[in-house]
Amino acid sequence: MATGRGRQLSIGRIAGIPVFVSPTWFLVAAIITYWGRGVAQHYLPELSDGSAYLVAFLFAVLLYLSVFVHELGHALTARRLGLPVRGITLHFLGGYTEIERDAPTPGRDLVVSAAGPLLSLALGGLGLLAVQAIDDRVLSFLVWELAVANLLVGVFNVLPGLPLDGGHMLRAAVWRVTGDEHRGTVVAARCGQVLAGLVLVLPFALNGGRPQISVIIWAGLVAALLWSGATQALTVGRMRARLPRLDTRTLARRAAPVAPDLPVSEAMRQAREANVTSLVIVDSAGRPTGIVSESSVAAIPEQRRPWVTIGQQSRSLQQGLILPLDVRGDDLLKAMRELPATEYLVVDGEGRVYGVLVTSDVDHALAAR
């Protein structure tokens, strides 16, 4: 029985990899079935309407099985190269493989990216060969359709622009030549945006400039997907280029130690005198025991602050809320993801308080131009 992950339906695991189907697939399957009936009856006029619909539906199912094989190629190759795979999702325009982290080298990136299109092209070639040996007209027609679809999927996916596989291959090539991963991402993402524009105008350049409405709609959907994926890759690439700037030493705010039974008004006065905005709760021996939430303190009406203790506005320290000095980049983001919070205590090598890392400061550093 299918289970849900958000709006996705889980259909099980293949080789230990979770497989999900977006509900939009059913819409596309219905469209393919409706449009495919006419194609089936054109090539197989002996079919009744019901049989033609069945053949078209079988093609839709087999087509998405081919897309799944394409994505499985990415997933198994990534896992073989030591990259954890979270799952495969099939959606209305194809599918994607969710890999937990980027390939650490351009060579691995290239191999993982090329695995899917190679499988699609191989399936297409094998399908064309198989057609020659099949006597049944209906089965031969289905295999021929599937072969052509796989060849088109393979060729389309090697086009050099993100988010297509060819874009990842281009990114890996530029990364290998220049030694700059970010430059590879920018080049491939810009090429993806150009491809999106070409897909949008292509229907008007063909068929005498008077394409069918259905072709325009389909081209618009593909172009939108390409543009969105390329733009997102560009944004993520820019953020990753800023990762080296992220480290607890430079981002941590200075903090003042306060006793937990101190009134909020007095604690804030001491913070102003020390010219800091962050407060750390300490015990009688001066050991940190909690971090004060700045947003909670700011929400207290001024007239109540003398009657509320600062300890009531703090969060007790847990292992994940204490970060060592000089943790940076991906390691810093990973530590923050493991225990999401608004503030973290930063300590030096001897466990002494260095300051407080505020999550909003990390977000601003990532978003800064």
CSV table of C-alpha atoms in Angstrom, one decimal:
chain,number,residue,atom,x,y,z
A,1,MET,CA,0.0,0.0,0.0
A,2,ALA,CA,1.3,3.4,-0.9
A,3,THR,CA,2.2,5.8,1.9
A,4,GLY,CA,2.6,9.6,1.8
A,5,ARG,CA,5.7,11.8,2.1
A,6,GLY,CA,4.2,15.2,1.9
A,7,ARG,CA,2.3,15.1,-1.4
A,8,GLN,CA,4.4,12.2,-2.7
A,9,LEU,CA,3.4,8.6,-2.7
A,10,SER,CA,5.9,5.9,-1.6
A,11,ILE,CA,5.8,2.8,-3.7
A,12,GLY,CA,8.6,0.9,-1.9
A,13,ARG,CA,12.3,0.5,-2.2
A,14,ILE,CA,14.5,-0.8,-5.1
A,15,ALA,CA,18.0,-1.9,-4.0
A,16,GLY,CA,17.3,-0.2,-0.7
A,17,ILE,CA,16.5,3.2,-2.4
A,18,PRO,CA,13.1,4.7,-1.6
A,19,VAL,CA,11.0,5.4,-4.7
A,20,PHE,CA,8.2,8.1,-4.7
A,21,VAL,CA,5.7,9.1,-7.3
A,22,SER,CA,4.2,12.6,-7.4
A,23,PRO,CA,0.4,12.7,-7.8
A,24,THR,CA,1.0,14.8,-10.9
A,25,TRP,CA,2.2,11.6,-12.7
A,26,PHE,CA,-1.4,10.4,-12.8
A,27,LEU,CA,-2.4,13.6,-14.6
A,28,VAL,CA,0.3,13.2,-17.2
A,29,ALA,CA,-0.6,9.5,-17.6
A,30,ALA,CA,-4.2,10.5,-18.3
A,31,ILE,CA,-3.0,13.1,-20.8
A,32,ILE,CA,-0.7,10.6,-22.6
A,33,THR,CA,-3.5,8.0,-22.6
A,34,TYR,CA,-5.9,10.5,-24.1
A,35,TRP,CA,-3.5,11.9,-26.8
A,36,GLY,CA,-2.0,8.4,-27.4
A,37,ARG,CA,-5.3,6.9,-28.4
A,38,GLY,CA,-5.3,8.7,-31.7
A,39,VAL,CA,-1.6,7.8,-32.4
A,40,ALA,CA,-2.3,4.2,-31.6
A,41,GLN,CA,-5.3,4.0,-34.0
A,42,HIS,CA,-3.3,5.8,-36.7
A,43,TYR,CA,-0.7,3.1,-36.7
A,44,LEU,CA,-3.0,0.3,-35.7
A,45,PRO,CA,-6.4,1.1,-37.3
A,46,GLU,CA,-7.7,-2.4,-36.4
A,47,LEU,CA,-7.8,-1.3,-32.7
A,48,SER,CA,-11.1,-0.4,-31.1
A,49,ASP,CA,-11.3,2.8,-29.0
A,50,GLY,CA,-11.0,0.8,-25.8
A,51,SER,CA,-8.0,-1.1,-27.0
A,52,ALA,CA,-6.3,2.0,-28.3
A,53,TYR,CA,-6.8,3.7,-24.9
A,54,LEU,CA,-5.3,0.6,-23.2
A,55,VAL,CA,-2.2,0.6,-25.5
A,56,ALA,CA,-1.7,4.3,-24.8
A,57,PHE,CA,-2.0,3.8,-21.1
A,58,LEU,CA,0.5,0.9,-21.3
A,59,PHE,CA,2.9,3.2,-23.1
A,60,ALA,CA,2.6,5.8,-20.3
A,61,VAL,CA,3.4,3.2,-17.7
A,62,LEU,CA,6.3,1.8,-19.7
A,63,LEU,CA,7.6,5.4,-20.3
A,64,TYR,CA,7.8,6.1,-16.7
A,65,LEU,CA,9.4,2.8,-16.0
A,66,SER,CA,12.1,3.9,-18.4
A,67,VAL,CA,12.4,7.2,-16.6
A,68,PHE,CA,12.8,5.2,-13.4
A,69,VAL,CA,15.6,3.2,-14.9
A,70,HIS,CA,17.3,6.4,-16.0
A,71,GLU,CA,17.1,7.7,-12.4
A,72,LEU,CA,18.1,4.4,-11.0
A,73,GLY,CA,21.3,4.6,-13.0
A,74,HIS,CA,22.1,7.9,-11.3
A,75,ALA,CA,21.2,6.5,-7.9
A,76,LEU,CA,23.2,3.3,-8.1
A,77,THR,CA,26.2,5.1,-9.6
A,78,ALA,CA,26.2,7.7,-6.9
A,79,ARG,CA,25.9,5.1,-4.1
A,80,ARG,CA,28.7,3.1,-5.8
A,81,LEU,CA,30.9,6.2,-5.5
A,82,GLY,CA,30.1,6.7,-1.9
A,83,LEU,CA,27.4,9.4,-2.2
A,84,PRO,CA,24.3,8.6,0.0
A,85,VAL,CA,21.0,8.6,-2.0
A,86,ARG,CA,17.8,9.7,-0.2
A,87,GLY,CA,15.4,8.6,-2.9
A,88,ILE,CA,14.0,8.7,-6.4
A,89,THR,CA,10.9,10.7,-7.3
A,90,LEU,CA,8.9,10.5,-10.5
A,91,HIS,CA,6.9,13.6,-11.4
A,92,PHE,CA,4.9,15.0,-14.3
A,93,LEU,CA,7.9,15.9,-16.5
A,94,GLY,CA,10.2,13.0,-15.6
A,95,GLY,CA,12.0,12.4,-12.4
A,96,TYR,CA,14.9,13.2,-10.2
A,97,THR,CA,17.3,11.5,-7.9
A,98,GLU,CA,17.9,13.1,-4.5
A,99,ILE,CA,21.6,12.7,-3.5
A,100,GLU,CA,22.5,13.7,0.0
A,101,ARG,CA,25.6,15.7,-0.9
A,102,ASP,CA,27.4,16.9,-4.0
A,103,ALA,CA,30.2,14.9,-5.6
A,104,PRO,CA,33.5,16.0,-4.1
A,105,THR,CA,35.4,15.8,-7.4
A,106,PRO,CA,34.5,16.8,-11.0
A,107,GLY,CA,35.3,13.2,-12.1
A,108,ARG,CA,32.7,11.7,-9.8
A,109,ASP,CA,30.2,14.4,-10.8
A,110,LEU,CA,30.6,13.6,-14.4
A,111,VAL,CA,30.2,9.8,-14.0
A,112,VAL,CA,27.1,10.2,-11.9
A,113,SER,CA,25.6,12.7,-14.3
A,114,ALA,CA,26.3,10.5,-17.4
A,115,ALA,CA,24.9,7.3,-16.0
A,116,GLY,CA,21.2,8.2,-16.6
A,117,PRO,CA,21.4,9.4,-20.2
A,118,LEU,CA,23.7,6.4,-21.1
A,119,LEU,CA,21.0,4.0,-19.8
A,120,SER,CA,18.3,5.8,-21.7
A,121,LEU,CA,20.2,5.8,-25.0
A,122,ALA,CA,21.0,2.1,-24.4
A,123,LEU,CA,17.4,1.3,-23.8
A,124,GLY,CA,16.4,3.2,-27.0
A,125,GLY,CA,19.0,1.3,-29.1
A,126,LEU,CA,18.0,-2.1,-27.7
A,127,GLY,CA,14.3,-1.2,-28.3
A,128,LEU,CA,15.0,-0.4,-32.0
A,129,LEU,CA,16.8,-3.7,-32.4
A,130,ALA,CA,14.0,-5.6,-30.6
A,131,VAL,CA,11.4,-4.2,-32.9
A,132,GLN,CA,12.9,-6.1,-35.8
A,133,ALA,CA,12.4,-9.4,-34.0
A,134,ILE,CA,8.8,-8.9,-32.8
A,135,ASP,CA,5.9,-10.2,-34.9
A,136,ASP,CA,3.0,-9.0,-32.9
A,137,ARG,CA,1.9,-5.6,-34.3
A,138,VAL,CA,0.7,-4.1,-31.0
A,139,LEU,CA,3.8,-5.2,-29.0
A,140,SER,CA,6.0,-4.0,-31.8
A,141,PHE,CA,4.3,-0.6,-31.8
A,142,LEU,CA,4.7,-0.3,-28.0
A,143,VAL,CA,8.4,-1.2,-28.2
A,144,TRP,CA,9.0,1.2,-31.1
A,145,GLU,CA,7.3,4.0,-29.2
A,146,LEU,CA,9.3,3.3,-26.1
A,147,ALA,CA,12.6,3.1,-28.0
A,148,VAL,CA,12.0,6.5,-29.6
A,149,ALA,CA,10.9,8.0,-26.3
A,150,ASN,CA,14.1,6.7,-24.6
A,151,LEU,CA,16.3,8.1,-27.4
A,152,LEU,CA,14.6,11.5,-27.1
A,153,VAL,CA,15.0,11.4,-23.3
A,154,GLY,CA,18.6,10.5,-23.5
A,155,VAL,CA,19.4,13.2,-26.2
A,156,PHE,CA,17.4,15.8,-24.3
A,157,ASN,CA,19.1,15.1,-21.0
A,158,VAL,CA,22.6,15.5,-22.5
A,159,LEU,CA,21.9,19.1,-23.6
A,160,PRO,CA,24.5,21.3,-21.9
A,161,GLY,CA,22.5,23.2,-19.3
A,162,LEU,CA,21.4,22.8,-15.7
A,163,PRO,CA,19.3,21.2,-14.3
A,164,LEU,CA,19.7,18.6,-17.1
A,165,ASP,CA,22.3,15.8,-16.8
A,166,GLY,CA,24.2,17.5,-19.6
A,167,GLY,CA,24.4,20.6,-17.5
A,168,HIS,CA,26.0,18.6,-14.7
A,169,MET,CA,28.4,17.2,-17.1
A,170,LEU,CA,29.3,20.7,-18.4
A,171,ARG,CA,29.6,21.9,-14.8
A,172,ALA,CA,32.0,19.0,-14.1
A,173,ALA,CA,34.1,19.8,-17.2
A,174,VAL,CA,34.4,23.5,-16.4
A,175,TRP,CA,35.2,22.6,-12.8
A,176,ARG,CA,37.9,20.2,-14.0
A,177,VAL,CA,39.5,22.7,-16.4
A,178,THR,CA,39.4,25.8,-14.2
A,179,GLY,CA,39.6,24.1,-10.7
A,180,ASP,CA,36.7,26.4,-9.7
A,181,GLU,CA,33.5,24.5,-8.8
A,182,HIS,CA,31.5,27.7,-8.6
A,183,ARG,CA,32.5,28.9,-12.0
A,184,GLY,CA,31.3,25.5,-13.4
A,185,THR,CA,28.0,26.0,-11.8
A,186,VAL,CA,27.5,29.5,-13.1
A,187,VAL,CA,28.4,28.5,-16.7
A,188,ALA,CA,26.1,25.5,-16.7
A,189,ALA,CA,23.2,27.4,-15.0
A,190,ARG,CA,23.5,30.2,-17.5
A,191,CYS,CA,23.4,27.7,-20.4
A,192,GLY,CA,20.3,26.2,-18.8
A,193,GLN,CA,18.6,29.5,-18.8
A,194,VAL,CA,19.5,29.9,-22.5
A,195,LEU,CA,18.1,26.4,-23.2
A,196,ALA,CA,14.9,27.4,-21.5
A,197,GLY,CA,14.5,30.4,-23.9
A,198,LEU,CA,15.2,28.2,-26.9
A,199,VAL,CA,12.7,25.6,-25.9
A,200,LEU,CA,10.1,28.4,-25.5
A,201,VAL,CA,10.6,29.8,-29.0
A,202,LEU,CA,11.3,26.5,-30.8
A,203,PRO,CA,7.6,25.7,-31.5
A,204,PHE,CA,7.2,29.1,-33.2
A,205,ALA,CA,10.3,28.5,-35.3
A,206,LEU,CA,8.9,25.2,-36.6
A,207,ASN,CA,5.7,24.4,-38.3
A,208,GLY,CA,5.6,27.7,-40.2
A,209,GLY,CA,5.4,29.7,-36.9
A,210,ARG,CA,1.9,28.4,-36.1
A,211,PRO,CA,2.3,25.7,-33.5
A,212,GLN,CA,-0.7,23.9,-31.9
A,213,ILE,CA,-1.8,25.2,-28.5
A,214,SER,CA,-0.9,21.8,-26.9
A,215,VAL,CA,2.7,22.1,-28.2
A,216,ILE,CA,2.9,25.7,-26.8
A,217,ILE,CA,1.7,24.6,-23.4
A,218,TRP,CA,4.1,21.6,-23.3
A,219,ALA,CA,7.0,23.8,-24.4
A,220,GLY,CA,6.1,26.4,-21.8
A,221,LEU,CA,6.1,23.7,-19.0
A,222,VAL,CA,9.5,22.4,-20.1
A,223,ALA,CA,10.9,25.9,-20.4
A,224,ALA,CA,9.6,26.8,-17.0
A,225,LEU,CA,11.1,23.7,-15.4
A,226,LEU,CA,14.5,24.4,-17.1
A,227,TRP,CA,14.5,28.1,-16.1
A,228,SER,CA,13.5,27.3,-12.5
A,229,GLY,CA,16.1,24.5,-12.2
A,230,ALA,CA,18.9,26.6,-13.7
A,231,THR,CA,18.0,29.7,-11.5
A,232,GLN,CA,17.9,27.5,-8.4
A,233,ALA,CA,21.3,26.0,-9.3
A,234,LEU,CA,22.7,29.4,-9.7
A,235,THR,CA,21.4,30.6,-6.3
A,236,VAL,CA,22.6,27.4,-4.6
A,237,GLY,CA,26.0,27.8,-6.3
A,238,ARG,CA,26.4,31.4,-5.1
A,239,MET,CA,25.5,30.3,-1.6
A,240,ARG,CA,28.0,27.5,-1.7
A,241,ALA,CA,30.7,29.9,-2.9
A,242,ARG,CA,30.1,31.9,0.3
A,243,LEU,CA,30.5,28.8,2.6
A,244,PRO,CA,34.2,29.5,3.3
A,245,ARG,CA,33.1,32.8,4.9
A,246,LEU,CA,31.0,31.0,7.5
A,247,ASP,CA,32.9,30.2,10.7
A,248,THR,CA,32.0,30.6,14.3
A,249,ARG,CA,35.0,32.8,15.1
A,250,THR,CA,33.9,35.6,12.9
A,251,LEU,CA,30.2,35.2,13.1
A,252,ALA,CA,29.8,34.7,16.9
A,253,ARG,CA,28.5,37.7,18.9
A,254,ARG,CA,30.2,38.7,22.1
A,255,ALA,CA,28.1,37.6,25.1
A,256,ALA,CA,27.7,38.7,28.7
A,257,PRO,CA,27.4,36.0,31.5
A,258,VAL,CA,24.4,36.5,33.8
A,259,ALA,CA,23.0,34.5,36.7
A,260,PRO,CA,19.6,32.8,36.1
A,261,ASP,CA,17.8,34.6,38.9
A,262,LEU,CA,18.7,38.1,37.6
A,263,PRO,CA,15.7,40.2,36.5
A,264,VAL,CA,15.4,40.7,32.8
A,265,SER,CA,15.7,44.5,33.2
A,266,GLU,CA,19.0,44.1,35.1
A,267,ALA,CA,20.4,41.6,32.7
A,268,MET,CA,19.7,43.9,29.8
A,269,ARG,CA,21.3,46.8,31.7
A,270,GLN,CA,24.5,44.7,32.1
A,271,ALA,CA,24.4,43.7,28.5
A,272,ARG,CA,24.2,47.4,27.5
A,273,GLU,CA,27.1,48.3,29.7
A,274,ALA,CA,29.2,45.5,28.2
A,275,ASN,CA,28.1,46.7,24.7
A,276,VAL,CA,26.7,43.2,23.8
A,277,THR,CA,23.3,41.9,22.7
A,278,SER,CA,23.7,38.2,23.7
A,279,LEU,CA,23.5,36.7,27.1
A,280,VAL,CA,24.7,33.4,28.5
A,281,ILE,CA,23.3,31.9,31.7
A,282,VAL,CA,26.0,30.7,34.1
A,283,ASP,CA,26.0,28.9,37.4
A,284,SER,CA,27.7,30.0,40.6
A,285,ALA,CA,31.0,28.6,39.4
A,286,GLY,CA,30.7,30.6,36.1
A,287,ARG,CA,30.0,27.5,34.0
A,288,PRO,CA,27.5,28.1,31.1
A,289,THR,CA,24.2,26.4,31.6
A,290,GLY,CA,21.8,28.1,29.1
A,291,ILE,CA,21.5,30.6,26.2
A,292,VAL,CA,19.0,33.5,26.4
A,293,SER,CA,16.6,33.9,23.6
A,294,GLU,CA,16.8,37.4,22.3
A,295,SER,CA,13.4,37.2,20.7
A,296,SER,CA,11.8,36.1,23.9
A,297,VAL,CA,13.4,38.9,25.8
A,298,ALA,CA,12.3,41.5,23.2
A,299,ALA,CA,8.7,40.2,23.5
A,300,ILE,CA,8.5,41.0,27.2
A,301,PRO,CA,6.7,44.4,27.9
A,302,GLU,CA,9.1,46.8,29.5
A,303,GLN,CA,7.0,47.2,32.7
A,304,ARG,CA,7.2,43.4,33.3
A,305,ARG,CA,10.9,43.1,32.9
A,306,PRO,CA,11.8,43.8,36.5
A,307,TRP,CA,9.6,40.9,37.6
A,308,VAL,CA,10.7,38.2,35.2
A,309,THR,CA,14.0,36.4,35.6
A,310,ILE,CA,16.4,36.1,32.7
A,311,GLY,CA,16.6,32.3,33.3
A,312,GLN,CA,13.0,32.0,32.3
A,313,GLN,CA,13.9,33.3,28.8
A,314,SER,CA,16.7,30.9,28.3
A,315,ARG,CA,17.2,27.4,26.7
A,316,SER,CA,19.1,24.8,28.6
A,317,LEU,CA,22.3,23.8,26.9
A,318,GLN,CA,22.4,20.5,25.1
A,319,GLN,CA,25.2,18.8,23.2
A,320,GLY,CA,24.1,20.2,19.8
A,321,LEU,CA,23.8,23.7,21.1
A,322,ILE,CA,27.5,24.0,21.9
A,323,LEU,CA,29.7,24.6,18.9
A,324,PRO,CA,33.5,24.6,19.0
A,325,LEU,CA,35.5,27.6,17.8
A,326,ASP,CA,36.6,27.7,14.2
A,327,VAL,CA,34.0,25.2,12.9
A,328,ARG,CA,33.2,26.4,9.4
A,329,GLY,CA,31.5,25.9,6.0
A,330,ASP,CA,29.6,22.7,5.4
A,331,ASP,CA,30.5,21.4,8.9
A,332,LEU,CA,28.9,24.4,10.5
A,333,LEU,CA,25.7,24.1,8.5
A,334,LYS,CA,25.5,20.3,9.2
A,335,ALA,CA,25.9,21.0,13.0
A,336,MET,CA,23.1,23.5,12.9
A,337,ARG,CA,20.8,21.2,10.9
A,338,GLU,CA,21.3,18.4,13.5
A,339,LEU,CA,19.7,20.6,16.2
A,340,PRO,CA,17.9,23.6,14.8
A,341,ALA,CA,17.9,26.6,17.1
A,342,THR,CA,18.0,30.4,17.1
A,343,GLU,CA,21.2,30.7,19.1
A,344,TYR,CA,24.2,28.5,19.8
A,345,LEU,CA,27.0,28.8,22.4
A,346,VAL,CA,30.5,29.0,20.9
A,347,VAL,CA,33.3,27.8,23.2
A,348,ASP,CA,37.1,27.7,22.7
A,349,GLY,CA,39.3,24.7,23.0
A,350,GLU,CA,39.2,24.8,26.8
A,351,GLY,CA,35.5,25.0,27.0
A,352,ARG,CA,35.4,28.7,27.8
A,353,VAL,CA,32.6,30.9,26.4
A,354,TYR,CA,33.7,32.7,23.3
A,355,GLY,CA,30.3,34.1,22.2
A,356,VAL,CA,26.9,33.3,20.8
A,357,LEU,CA,26.2,32.3,17.2
A,358,VAL,CA,22.8,33.6,16.1
A,359,THR,CA,21.2,31.7,13.2
A,360,SER,CA,19.9,34.9,11.5
A,361,ASP,CA,23.6,36.1,11.3
A,362,VAL,CA,24.4,32.9,9.4
A,363,ASP,CA,21.5,33.4,7.1
A,364,HIS,CA,22.5,36.9,6.3
A,365,ALA,CA,26.1,35.8,5.6
A,366,LEU,CA,24.8,33.3,3.1
A,367,ALA,CA,22.5,35.8,1.5
A,368,ALA,CA,25.0,38.7,1.3
A,369,ARG,CA,26.2,39.7,-2.1
